[in-house]
Short mmCIF file of C-alpha atoms in Angstrom, two decimals:
data_model
loop_
_atom_site.label_atom_id
_atom_site.label_comp_id
_atom_site.label_asym_id
_atom_site.label_seq_id
_atom_site.Cartn_x
_atom_site.Cartn_y
_atom_site.Cartn_z
CA UNK P 1168 26.02 7.28 -4.60
CA UNK P 1169 24.02 4.90 -6.82
CA UNK P 1170 23.03 2.68 -3.90
CA UNK P 1171 22.05 5.70 -1.81
CA UNK P 1172 19.90 6.99 -4.68
CA UNK P 1173 18.21 3.60 -5.05
CA UNK P 1174 17.49 3.46 -1.31
CA UNK P 1175 15.93 6.92 -1.38
CA UNK P 1176 13.85 6.09 -4.48
CA UNK P 1177 12.73 2.79 -2.95
CA UNK P 1178 11.74 4.54 0.25
CA UNK P 1179 9.81 7.24 -1.61
CA UNK P 1180 8.25 4.78 -4.07
CA UNK P 1181 4.81 4.69 -2.45
CA UNK P 1182 4.77 8.47 -2.05
CA UNK P 1183 5.44 8.90 -5.79
CA UNK P 1184 2.80 6.26 -6.56
CA UNK P 1185 0.27 8.05 -4.34
CA UNK P 1186 0.93 11.32 -6.19
CA UNK P 1187 0.46 9.58 -9.56
CA UNK P 1188 -2.80 8.04 -8.36
CA UNK P 1189 -4.01 11.43 -7.14
CA UNK P 1190 -3.17 12.98 -10.52
CA UNK P 1191 -5.40 10.56 -12.43
CA UNK P 1192 -3.50 7.30 -12.92
CA UNK P 1193 -5.55 4.26 -12.01
CA UNK P 1194 -4.11 1.40 -9.94
CA UNK P 1195 -4.19 -1.14 -12.78
CA UNK P 1196 -2.30 1.13 -15.20
CA UNK P 1197 0.30 1.97 -12.59
CA UNK P 1198 0.74 -1.73 -11.79
CA UNK P 1199 1.33 -2.57 -15.45
CA UNK P 1200 3.73 0.35 -15.93
CA UNK P 1201 5.72 -0.87 -12.92
CA UNK P 1202 5.68 -4.47 -14.16
CA UNK P 1203 6.91 -3.54 -17.64
CA UNK P 1204 9.56 -1.25 -16.14
CA UNK P 1205 10.81 -4.21 -14.09
CA UNK P 1206 10.89 -6.41 -17.20
CA UNK P 1207 12.84 -3.76 -19.11
CA UNK P 1208 15.33 -3.28 -16.27
CA UNK P 1209 15.79 -7.07 -15.85
CA UNK P 1210 16.29 -7.46 -19.60
CA UNK P 1211 18.99 -4.79 -19.66
CA UNK P 1212 20.72 -6.41 -16.70
CA UNK P 1213 20.50 -9.80 -18.41
CA UNK P 1214 22.23 -8.41 -21.52
CA UNK P 1215 25.19 -7.38 -19.38
CA UNK P 1216 25.27 -10.68 -17.47
CA UNK P 1217 25.23 -12.86 -20.61
CA UNK P 1218 28.57 -11.38 -21.60
CA UNK P 1219 30.14 -12.25 -18.25
CA UNK P 1220 28.69 -15.70 -17.52
CA UNK P 1221 26.29 -18.16 -19.12
CA UNK P 1222 22.74 -18.11 -17.78
CA UNK P 1223 20.84 -21.16 -16.59
CA UNK P 1224 17.66 -22.16 -18.38
CA UNK P 1225 14.53 -21.74 -16.26
CA UNK P 1226 11.46 -23.70 -17.27
CA UNK P 1227 8.26 -21.68 -17.44
CA UNK P 1228 6.44 -24.83 -16.32
CA UNK P 1229 7.87 -24.66 -12.81
CA UNK P 1230 4.91 -23.95 -10.47
CA UNK P 1231 7.01 -21.98 -7.96
CA UNK P 1232 8.03 -19.56 -10.71
CA UNK P 1233 4.35 -18.87 -11.40
CA UNK P 1234 3.48 -18.58 -7.71
CA UNK P 1235 6.34 -16.12 -7.22
CA UNK P 1236 5.37 -14.03 -10.24
CA UNK P 1237 1.66 -13.96 -9.45
CA UNK P 1238 2.21 -13.09 -5.80
CA UNK P 1239 4.69 -10.33 -6.75
CA UNK P 1240 2.14 -8.90 -9.18
CA UNK P 1241 -0.61 -9.19 -6.53
CA UNK P 1242 1.51 -7.31 -3.98
CA UNK P 1243 2.03 -4.53 -6.51
CA UNK P 1244 -1.65 -4.34 -7.53
CA UNK P 1245 -2.99 -4.47 -3.97
CA UNK P 1246 -0.48 -1.82 -2.96
CA UNK P 1247 -1.69 0.51 -5.71
CA UNK P 1248 -5.34 -0.18 -4.82
CA UNK P 1249 -4.66 0.52 -1.16
CA UNK P 1250 -2.83 3.74 -2.03
CA UNK P 1251 -5.98 5.02 -3.73
CA UNK P 1252 -7.69 4.99 -0.32
CA UNK P 1253 -4.95 5.29 2.27
CA UNK P 1254 -1.60 6.77 3.17
CA UNK P 1255 1.69 5.34 1.82
CA UNK P 1256 2.60 4.66 5.44
CA UNK P 1257 -0.07 1.95 5.52
CA UNK P 1258 1.86 -0.05 2.91
CA UNK P 1259 5.17 0.53 4.68
CA UNK P 1260 3.59 -0.69 7.92
CA UNK P 1261 2.31 -3.81 6.17
CA UNK P 1262 5.75 -4.54 4.74
CA UNK P 1263 7.42 -4.19 8.12
CA UNK P 1264 4.70 -6.31 9.71
CA UNK P 1265 5.28 -9.01 7.11
CA UNK P 1266 8.99 -9.03 7.87
CA UNK P 1267 8.24 -9.43 11.57
CA UNK P 1268 5.74 -12.21 10.98
CA UNK P 1269 8.07 -14.04 8.61
CA UNK P 1270 10.82 -13.93 11.21
CA UNK P 1271 8.73 -15.58 13.92
CA UNK P 1272 9.04 -19.19 12.61
CA UNK P 1273 12.80 -18.71 12.21
CA UNK P 1274 13.12 -17.47 15.79
CA UNK P 1275 11.11 -20.48 16.99
CA UNK P 1276 13.34 -22.85 15.05
CA UNK P 1277 16.48 -21.21 16.45
CA UNK P 1278 14.98 -21.23 19.97
CA UNK P 1279 15.52 -17.48 20.38
CA UNK P 1280 12.57 -17.07 22.69
CA UNK P 1281 13.44 -13.61 24.03
CA UNK P 1282 13.74 -12.23 20.49
CA UNK P 1283 10.53 -14.07 19.61
CA UNK P 1284 8.75 -12.34 22.50
CA UNK P 1285 10.00 -8.92 21.37
CA UNK P 1286 9.06 -9.57 17.72
CA UNK P 1287 5.63 -10.84 18.76
CA UNK P 1288 5.06 -7.85 21.02
CA UNK P 1289 5.94 -5.45 18.19
CA UNK P 1290 3.73 -7.37 15.76
CA UNK P 1291 0.75 -7.27 18.12
CA UNK P 1292 1.33 -3.60 19.00
CA UNK P 1293 1.57 -2.70 15.32
CA UNK P 1294 -1.59 -4.63 14.57
CA UNK P 1295 -3.47 -2.89 17.38
CA UNK P 1296 -2.26 0.56 16.34
CA UNK P 1297 -3.06 -0.16 12.72
CA UNK P 1298 -6.57 -1.30 13.59
CA UNK P 1299 -7.17 1.91 15.56
CA UNK P 1300 -6.16 4.23 12.73
CA UNK P 1301 -7.45 2.56 9.59
CA UNK P 1302 -10.76 1.54 8.08
CA UNK P 1303 -11.84 -2.06 7.66
CA UNK P 1304 -11.25 -1.83 3.90
CA UNK P 1305 -7.68 -0.64 4.40
CA UNK P 1306 -7.11 -3.30 7.01
CA UNK P 1307 -8.13 -5.93 4.44
CA UNK P 1308 -5.61 -4.43 1.98
CA UNK P 1309 -2.88 -4.65 4.63
CA UNK P 1310 -3.75 -8.27 5.42
CA UNK P 1311 -3.74 -9.16 1.70
CA UNK P 1312 -0.35 -7.48 1.17
CA UNK P 1313 1.09 -9.35 4.15
CA UNK P 1314 -0.27 -12.70 2.95
CA UNK P 1315 0.98 -12.26 -0.62
CA UNK P 1316 4.35 -11.04 0.69
CA UNK P 1317 4.66 -14.20 2.78
CA UNK P 1318 3.71 -16.38 -0.22
CA UNK P 1319 6.16 -14.51 -2.45
CA UNK P 1320 8.99 -14.85 0.06
CA UNK P 1321 8.34 -18.57 0.57
CA UNK P 1322 7.94 -19.38 -3.14
CA UNK P 1323 10.98 -17.39 -4.28
CA UNK P 1324 13.10 -18.96 -1.53
CA UNK P 1325 11.96 -22.46 -2.50
CA UNK P 1326 12.47 -21.73 -6.20
CA UNK P 1327 16.08 -20.65 -5.62
CA UNK P 1328 16.99 -23.88 -3.80
#
């Protein structure tokens, strides 16, 4: 039940954010509220984990930690800014497009050329459809979200190694 609730809330997240933005919240305030909510939730989880196992020390000087944090914050801020001007589906499309684009190098490395062709076709089709139904400003937001999502994914993966 808890996982199902989280999935539903995660899926409706941009719709709730859009409603908050329409009711007078500005993108920067919403971004900071979301960031502090994440810090609070992570802190509560950490309190429970400390009791079960010791935590490793993470140096705040590690550049990948900063790249991950900044790109995560940028994704959140750009998402809120784009939601002021566009539909929540624009963000969801960008996220799915990022996942497709991030999978392309892996498919190349694994020599899965038929899956690469399908992923590429979907990526191009999505890009074409998106360009037909969105303004240039919104298209820039989508591109920025996709770029920061790729940077975040790379940096967090490298940081965890």
